[in-house]
Amino acid sequence: MIYTITLNPAIDRLLYLEEVMESRKTNRIIDVAYDIGGKGTHGSYTISKLGVDNVALGFMGDLNADKFQQVLTSKKITHDFCLVKGQATRECYIVIDRNTSGTTMLTEKGLTIPRHSVERFLDMLKTRVNSNDMVLIAGSLPTGFELPDLEKMIKILKEAGCFIACDLSGETLKMAVELNVDFIKPNEFELTDLNEDGKDQIDFLRSLNNKIKYVVASLGEDGSYCIYNQEVYKVIPPKVKELNDTGAGDCFVGAFLAGVSKGYSIKETIRLASACAASKVTHSDSSTFDLEDVEKLKTQVEINRI
Ligand code: TA6
């Protein structure tokens, strides 16, 4: 089984503007839509759509549980979130205007998890996860679930012997690297941050790959590097008409894990993940991609071993 863990999920509120957003101006919203938010939940949506069973785990607030569950159901996400009493799952605002250089995301702080809920969640993982499973931990930490809790959680998963993928950033990414998880996806800024001695980028990626089975470094418009078995693959995604880049990275990660779980070769896995992410950006919400498009886009992914 694949489990995704979104500790601080969200309902994405998509705000479509007629023009480019500007300060000191009234920016008129022409349409509003909702989508699932939070990175692990996006992973779950992608993994399910690619035909692989999985369960989305994490926390959700009871005040707007109906609304959150409605979005999960509309996305056909199987889930088992722990309810946090007296709180609401956050909303994240995605502003989609005519700006060609990407959307703007405004994220609420989100849940505060009480101590007893943190402990209950960690205990649940101990009994639920076993060595054949894959677990994706993705997104920011809510208040109350602190760095030592993340450390404890990763150690529980390591003890279970499962595959651990982390789509984290900042201190949480550093923690994942220290604990030698199986998959990470730093972006170019996070990579610079991790590379404290300023090593050559490729040498540094190879050194990360000595302890982390799959390292994917996203380089923005320049594509990405994927390092597996000390081989470095430069990946150039297909050129598509971008409508909304939000969630493209989450979609990549979900598809990558689906590929690994299906036993695809590294190249097939990269091809699938890049094609899914490329399809995602052609959709105006934050999670949708199209399986027919993915088949076409797969042929346009450029992968060069360097
Ligand atoms: O990557 C997109 C997204 O998952 C949005 O759906 C949004 O809810 C946000 O990221 C959450 O990110 P955060 O880092 O705050 O957990």
PDB file of N, CA, C and O in Angstrom, residues 196-247:
ATOM      1  N   GLU A 196      26.192  22.960   1.778  1.00  0.00           N
ATOM      2  CA  GLU A 196      26.848  23.964   2.637  1.00  0.00           C
ATOM      3  C   GLU A 196      28.293  24.255   2.243  1.00  0.00           C
ATOM      4  O   GLU A 196      28.789  25.352   2.396  1.00  0.00           O
ATOM      5  N   ASP A 197      28.994  23.232   1.695  1.00  0.00           N
ATOM      6  CA  ASP A 197      30.401  23.441   1.321  1.00  0.00           C
ATOM      7  C   ASP A 197      30.561  23.979  -0.096  1.00  0.00           C
ATOM      8  O   ASP A 197      31.694  24.095  -0.594  1.00  0.00           O
ATOM      9  N   GLY A 198      29.450  24.245  -0.768  1.00  0.00           N
ATOM     10  CA  GLY A 198      29.498  24.811  -2.123  1.00  0.00           C
ATOM     11  C   GLY A 198      30.147  23.893  -3.145  1.00  0.00           C
ATOM     12  O   GLY A 198      30.849  24.350  -4.050  1.00  0.00           O
ATOM     13  N   LYS A 199      29.927  22.586  -3.019  1.00  0.00           N
ATOM     14  CA  LYS A 199      30.487  21.618  -3.983  1.00  0.00           C
ATOM     15  C   LYS A 199      29.900  21.843  -5.369  1.00  0.00           C
ATOM     16  O   LYS A 199      28.812  22.427  -5.491  1.00  0.00           O
ATOM     17  N   ASP A 200      30.549  21.313  -6.388  1.00  0.00           N
ATOM     18  CA  ASP A 200      29.980  21.311  -7.733  1.00  0.00           C
ATOM     19  C   ASP A 200      28.601  20.633  -7.664  1.00  0.00           C
ATOM     20  O   ASP A 200      28.443  19.619  -6.965  1.00  0.00           O
ATOM     21  N   GLN A 201      27.596  21.194  -8.376  1.00  0.00           N
ATOM     22  CA  GLN A 201      26.212  20.730  -8.218  1.00  0.00           C
ATOM     23  C   GLN A 201      26.033  19.213  -8.473  1.00  0.00           C
ATOM     24  O   GLN A 201      25.427  18.500  -7.684  1.00  0.00           O
ATOM     25  N   ILE A 202      26.630  18.761  -9.576  1.00  0.00           N
ATOM     26  CA  ILE A 202      26.475  17.336  -9.924  1.00  0.00           C
ATOM     27  C   ILE A 202      27.173  16.446  -8.890  1.00  0.00           C
ATOM     28  O   ILE A 202      26.632  15.420  -8.464  1.00  0.00           O
ATOM     29  N   ASP A 203      28.379  16.858  -8.474  1.00  0.00           N
ATOM     30  CA  ASP A 203      29.097  16.072  -7.452  1.00  0.00           C
ATOM     31  C   ASP A 203      28.273  16.004  -6.174  1.00  0.00           C
ATOM     32  O   ASP A 203      28.173  14.953  -5.533  1.00  0.00           O
ATOM     33  N   PHE A 204      27.654  17.152  -5.841  1.00  0.00           N
ATOM     34  CA  PHE A 204      26.851  17.177  -4.617  1.00  0.00           C
ATOM     35  C   PHE A 204      25.634  16.253  -4.736  1.00  0.00           C
ATOM     36  O   PHE A 204      25.307  15.509  -3.804  1.00  0.00           O
ATOM     37  N   LEU A 205      24.996  16.298  -5.913  1.00  0.00           N
ATOM     38  CA  LEU A 205      23.817  15.426  -6.111  1.00  0.00           C
ATOM     39  C   LEU A 205      24.223  13.955  -6.007  1.00  0.00           C
ATOM     40  O   LEU A 205      23.522  13.141  -5.414  1.00  0.00           O
ATOM     41  N   ARG A 206      25.395  13.634  -6.588  1.00  0.00           N
ATOM     42  CA  ARG A 206      25.879  12.241  -6.496  1.00  0.00           C
ATOM     43  C   ARG A 206      26.144  11.863  -5.036  1.00  0.00           C
ATOM     44  O   ARG A 206      25.845  10.757  -4.609  1.00  0.00           O
ATOM     45  N   SER A 207      26.688  12.828  -4.268  1.00  0.00           N
ATOM     46  CA  SER A 207      26.980  12.492  -2.862  1.00  0.00           C
ATOM     47  C   SER A 207      25.666  12.276  -2.089  1.00  0.00           C
ATOM     48  O   SER A 207      25.586  11.396  -1.234  1.00  0.00           O
ATOM     49  N   LEU A 208      24.626  13.039  -2.438  1.00  0.00           N
ATOM     50  CA  LEU A 208      23.321  12.795  -1.789  1.00  0.00           C
ATOM     51  C   LEU A 208      22.804  11.401  -2.147  1.00  0.00           C
ATOM     52  O   LEU A 208      22.235  10.682  -1.327  1.00  0.00           O
ATOM     53  N   ASN A 209      23.038  11.030  -3.403  1.00  0.00           N
ATOM     54  CA  ASN A 209      22.536   9.742  -3.895  1.00  0.00           C
ATOM     55  C   ASN A 209      23.269   8.545  -3.271  1.00  0.00           C
ATOM     56  O   ASN A 209      22.803   7.405  -3.336  1.00  0.00           O
ATOM     57  N   ASN A 210      24.406   8.817  -2.625  1.00  0.00           N
ATOM     58  CA  ASN A 210      25.094   7.724  -1.904  1.00  0.00           C
ATOM     59  C   ASN A 210      24.220   7.187  -0.788  1.00  0.00           C
ATOM     60  O   ASN A 210      24.315   6.031  -0.410  1.00  0.00           O
ATOM     61  N   LYS A 211      23.356   8.058  -0.224  1.00  0.00           N
ATOM     62  CA  LYS A 211      22.539   7.597   0.898  1.00  0.00           C
ATOM     63  C   LYS A 211      21.042   7.675   0.617  1.00  0.00           C
ATOM     64  O   LYS A 211      20.240   7.110   1.356  1.00  0.00           O
ATOM     65  N   ILE A 212      20.669   8.401  -0.430  1.00  0.00           N
ATOM     66  CA  ILE A 212      19.244   8.536  -0.753  1.00  0.00           C
ATOM     67  C   ILE A 212      19.017   7.925  -2.139  1.00  0.00           C
ATOM     68  O   ILE A 212      19.636   8.363  -3.120  1.00  0.00           O
ATOM     69  N   LYS A 213      18.150   6.926  -2.204  1.00  0.00           N
ATOM     70  CA  LYS A 213      18.018   6.128  -3.433  1.00  0.00           C
ATOM     71  C   LYS A 213      17.633   6.952  -4.662  1.00  0.00           C
ATOM     72  O   LYS A 213      18.185   6.777  -5.743  1.00  0.00           O
ATOM     73  N   TYR A 214      16.652   7.834  -4.505  1.00  0.00           N
ATOM     74  CA  TYR A 214      16.207   8.675  -5.627  1.00  0.00           C
ATOM     75  C   TYR A 214      16.334  10.145  -5.222  1.00  0.00           C
ATOM     76  O   TYR A 214      15.731  10.568  -4.232  1.00  0.00           O
ATOM     77  N   VAL A 215      17.106  10.895  -6.009  1.00  0.00           N
ATOM     78  CA  VAL A 215      17.205  12.336  -5.768  1.00  0.00           C
ATOM     79  C   VAL A 215      16.718  13.045  -7.036  1.00  0.00           C
ATOM     80  O   VAL A 215      17.254  12.806  -8.120  1.00  0.00           O
ATOM     81  N   VAL A 216      15.686  13.857  -6.878  1.00  0.00           N
ATOM     82  CA  VAL A 216      15.200  14.628  -8.024  1.00  0.00           C
ATOM     83  C   VAL A 216      15.402  16.101  -7.676  1.00  0.00           C
ATOM     84  O   VAL A 216      14.909  16.580  -6.658  1.00  0.00           O
ATOM     85  N   ALA A 217      16.171  16.801  -8.499  1.00  0.00           N
ATOM     86  CA  ALA A 217      16.416  18.217  -8.241  1.00  0.00           C
ATOM     87  C   ALA A 217      15.701  19.026  -9.302  1.00  0.00           C
ATOM     88  O   ALA A 217      16.029  18.918 -10.492  1.00  0.00           O
ATOM     89  N   SER A 218      14.693  19.795  -8.888  1.00  0.00           N
ATOM     90  CA  SER A 218      13.973  20.565  -9.905  1.00  0.00           C
ATOM     91  C   SER A 218      14.675  21.895 -10.144  1.00  0.00           C
ATOM     92  O   SER A 218      15.098  22.572  -9.204  1.00  0.00           O
ATOM     93  N   LEU A 219      14.826  22.237 -11.408  1.00  0.00           N
ATOM     94  CA  LEU A 219      15.591  23.419 -11.802  1.00  0.00           C
ATOM     95  C   LEU A 219      14.692  24.461 -12.459  1.00  0.00           C
ATOM     96  O   LEU A 219      15.115  25.208 -13.334  1.00  0.00           O
ATOM     97  N   GLY A 220      13.430  24.475 -12.084  1.00  0.00           N
ATOM     98  CA  GLY A 220      12.481  25.430 -12.676  1.00  0.00           C
ATOM     99  C   GLY A 220      12.284  25.147 -14.151  1.00  0.00           C
ATOM    100  O   GLY A 220      12.106  23.987 -14.553  1.00  0.00           O
ATOM    101  N   GLU A 221      12.385  26.200 -14.964  1.00  0.00           N
ATOM    102  CA  GLU A 221      12.112  26.048 -16.402  1.00  0.00           C
ATOM    103  C   GLU A 221      13.149  25.178 -17.111  1.00  0.00           C
ATOM    104  O   GLU A 221      12.921  24.698 -18.215  1.00  0.00           O
ATOM    105  N   ASP A 222      14.310  25.005 -16.464  1.00  0.00           N
ATOM    106  CA  ASP A 222      15.368  24.200 -17.090  1.00  0.00           C
ATOM    107  C   ASP A 222      15.143  22.709 -16.917  1.00  0.00           C
ATOM    108  O   ASP A 222      16.000  21.896 -17.288  1.00  0.00           O
ATOM    109  N   GLY A 223      14.022  22.313 -16.323  1.00  0.00           N
ATOM    110  CA  GLY A 223      13.737  20.890 -16.147  1.00  0.00           C
ATOM    111  C   GLY A 223      14.233  20.388 -14.819  1.00  0.00           C
ATOM    112  O   GLY A 223      14.154  21.091 -13.809  1.00  0.00           O
ATOM    113  N   SER A 224      14.806  19.186 -14.813  1.00  0.00           N
ATOM    114  CA  SER A 224      15.275  18.634 -13.532  1.00  0.00           C
ATOM    115  C   SER A 224      16.405  17.634 -13.756  1.00  0.00           C
ATOM    116  O   SER A 224      16.638  17.187 -14.884  1.00  0.00           O
ATOM    117  N   TYR A 225      17.086  17.320 -12.655  1.00  0.00           N
ATOM    118  CA  TYR A 225      18.047  16.222 -12.662  1.00  0.00           C
ATOM    119  C   TYR A 225      17.445  15.114 -11.828  1.00  0.00           C
ATOM    120  O   TYR A 225      16.834  15.385 -10.784  1.00  0.00           O
ATOM    121  N   CYS A 226      17.619  13.889 -12.283  1.00  0.00           N
ATOM    122  CA  CYS A 226      17.229  12.754 -11.446  1.00  0.00           C
ATOM    123  C   CYS A 226      18.470  11.890 -11.273  1.00  0.00           C
ATOM    124  O   CYS A 226      19.132  11.544 -12.261  1.00  0.00           O
ATOM    125  N   ILE A 227      18.805  11.584 -10.040  1.00  0.00           N
ATOM    126  CA  ILE A 227      20.011  10.783  -9.789  1.00  0.00           C
ATOM    127  C   ILE A 227      19.585   9.486  -9.136  1.00  0.00           C
ATOM    128  O   ILE A 227      18.917   9.466  -8.096  1.00  0.00           O
ATOM    129  N   TYR A 228      19.971   8.386  -9.798  1.00  0.00           N
ATOM    130  CA  TYR A 228      19.605   7.058  -9.317  1.00  0.00           C
ATOM    131  C   TYR A 228      20.775   6.134  -9.625  1.00  0.00           C
ATOM    132  O   TYR A 228      21.298   6.163 -10.752  1.00  0.00           O
ATOM    133  N   ASN A 229      21.202   5.348  -8.669  1.00  0.00           N
ATOM    134  CA  ASN A 229      22.343   4.444  -8.873  1.00  0.00           C
ATOM    135  C   ASN A 229      23.582   5.177  -9.367  1.00  0.00           C
ATOM    136  O   ASN A 229      24.300   4.668 -10.233  1.00  0.00           O
ATOM    137  N   GLN A 230      23.775   6.392  -8.902  1.00  0.00           N
ATOM    138  CA  GLN A 230      24.916   7.248  -9.287  1.00  0.00           C
ATOM    139  C   GLN A 230      24.867   7.715 -10.752  1.00  0.00           C
ATOM    140  O   GLN A 230      25.795   8.383 -11.216  1.00  0.00           O
ATOM    141  N   GLU A 231      23.811   7.372 -11.484  1.00  0.00           N
ATOM    142  CA  GLU A 231      23.640   7.891 -12.848  1.00  0.00           C
ATOM    143  C   GLU A 231      22.845   9.185 -12.765  1.00  0.00           C
ATOM    144  O   GLU A 231      21.854   9.256 -12.024  1.00  0.00           O
ATOM    145  N   VAL A 232      23.284  10.198 -13.515  1.00  0.00           N
ATOM    146  CA  VAL A 232      22.583  11.488 -13.498  1.00  0.00           C
ATOM    147  C   VAL A 232      21.802  11.655 -14.806  1.00  0.00           C
ATOM    148  O   VAL A 232      22.369  11.555 -15.894  1.00  0.00           O
ATOM    149  N   TYR A 233      20.510  11.868 -14.692  1.00  0.00           N
ATOM    150  CA  TYR A 233      19.654  12.071 -15.869  1.00  0.00           C
ATOM    151  C   TYR A 233      19.196  13.521 -15.878  1.00  0.00           C
ATOM    152  O   TYR A 233      18.624  13.995 -14.893  1.00  0.00           O
ATOM    153  N   LYS A 234      19.438  14.200 -16.995  1.00  0.00           N
ATOM    154  CA  LYS A 234      18.919  15.573 -17.155  1.00  0.00           C
ATOM    155  C   LYS A 234      17.578  15.429 -17.868  1.00  0.00           C
ATOM    156  O   LYS A 234      17.476  14.766 -18.909  1.00  0.00           O
ATOM    157  N   VAL A 235      16.559  16.020 -17.290  1.00  0.00           N
ATOM    158  CA  VAL A 235      15.209  15.825 -17.821  1.00  0.00           C
ATOM    159  C   VAL A 235      14.644  17.160 -18.308  1.00  0.00           C
ATOM    160  O   VAL A 235      14.579  18.132 -17.539  1.00  0.00           O
ATOM    161  N   ILE A 236      14.281  17.212 -19.585  1.00  0.00           N
ATOM    162  CA  ILE A 236      13.650  18.428 -20.135  1.00  0.00           C
ATOM    163  C   ILE A 236      12.174  18.090 -20.383  1.00  0.00           C
ATOM    164  O   ILE A 236      11.861  17.205 -21.188  1.00  0.00           O
ATOM    165  N   PRO A 237      11.278  18.787 -19.691  1.00  0.00           N
ATOM    166  CA  PRO A 237       9.854  18.470 -19.866  1.00  0.00           C
ATOM    167  C   PRO A 237       9.320  18.976 -21.207  1.00  0.00           C
ATOM    168  O   PRO A 237       9.914  19.867 -21.810  1.00  0.00           O
ATOM    169  N   PRO A 238       8.183  18.432 -21.648  1.00  0.00           N
ATOM    170  CA  PRO A 238       7.585  18.909 -22.901  1.00  0.00           C
ATOM    171  C   PRO A 238       7.149  20.368 -22.767  1.00  0.00           C
ATOM    172  O   PRO A 238       6.832  20.811 -21.660  1.00  0.00           O
ATOM    173  N   LYS A 239       7.133  21.074 -23.887  1.00  0.00           N
ATOM    174  CA  LYS A 239       6.654  22.478 -23.864  1.00  0.00           C
ATOM    175  C   LYS A 239       5.139  22.448 -24.001  1.00  0.00           C
ATOM    176  O   LYS A 239       4.611  21.836 -24.921  1.00  0.00           O
ATOM    177  N   VAL A 240       4.459  23.086 -23.072  1.00  0.00           N
ATOM    178  CA  VAL A 240       2.988  23.097 -23.107  1.00  0.00           C
ATOM    179  C   VAL A 240       2.486  24.513 -22.820  1.00  0.00           C
ATOM    180  O   VAL A 240       3.241  25.353 -22.349  1.00  0.00           O
ATOM    181  N   LYS A 241       1.206  24.723 -23.096  1.00  0.00           N
ATOM    182  CA  LYS A 241       0.623  26.039 -22.798  1.00  0.00           C
ATOM    183  C   LYS A 241       0.202  26.042 -21.325  1.00  0.00           C
ATOM    184  O   LYS A 241      -0.714  25.311 -20.931  1.00  0.00           O
ATOM    185  N   GLU A 242       0.919  26.842 -20.540  1.00  0.00           N
ATOM    186  CA  GLU A 242       0.697  26.806 -19.088  1.00  0.00           C
ATOM    187  C   GLU A 242      -0.504  27.650 -18.660  1.00  0.00           C
ATOM    188  O   GLU A 242      -0.606  28.808 -19.003  1.00  0.00           O
ATOM    189  N   LEU A 243      -1.408  27.015 -17.873  1.00  0.00           N
ATOM    190  CA  LEU A 243      -2.537  27.774 -17.316  1.00  0.00           C
ATOM    191  C   LEU A 243      -2.375  27.975 -15.808  1.00  0.00           C
ATOM    192  O   LEU A 243      -2.737  28.996 -15.265  1.00  0.00           O
ATOM    193  N   ASN A 244      -1.857  26.942 -15.135  1.00  0.00           N
ATOM    194  CA  ASN A 244      -1.682  27.033 -13.681  1.00  0.00           C
ATOM    195  C   ASN A 244      -0.588  26.062 -13.250  1.00  0.00           C
ATOM    196  O   ASN A 244      -0.754  24.841 -13.348  1.00  0.00           O
ATOM    197  N   ASP A 245       0.529  26.604 -12.770  1.00  0.00           N
ATOM    198  CA  ASP A 245       1.670  25.749 -12.383  1.00  0.00           C
ATOM    199  C   ASP A 245       1.524  25.168 -10.975  1.00  0.00           C
ATOM    200  O   ASP A 245       2.290  24.290 -10.578  1.00  0.00           O
ATOM    201  N   THR A 246       0.537  25.625 -10.212  1.00  0.00           N
ATOM    202  CA  THR A 246       0.362  25.121  -8.836  1.00  0.00           C
ATOM    203  C   THR A 246       0.154  23.609  -8.859  1.00  0.00           C
ATOM    204  O   THR A 246      -0.652  23.109  -9.633  1.00  0.00           O
ATOM    205  N   GLY A 247       0.859  22.911  -7.998  1.00  0.00           N
ATOM    206  CA  GLY A 247       0.640  21.470  -7.859  1.00  0.00           C
ATOM    207  C   GLY A 247       1.394  20.620  -8.867  1.00  0.00           C
ATOM    208  O   GLY A 247       1.333  19.387  -8.810  1.00  0.00           O
TER     209      GLY A 247
END
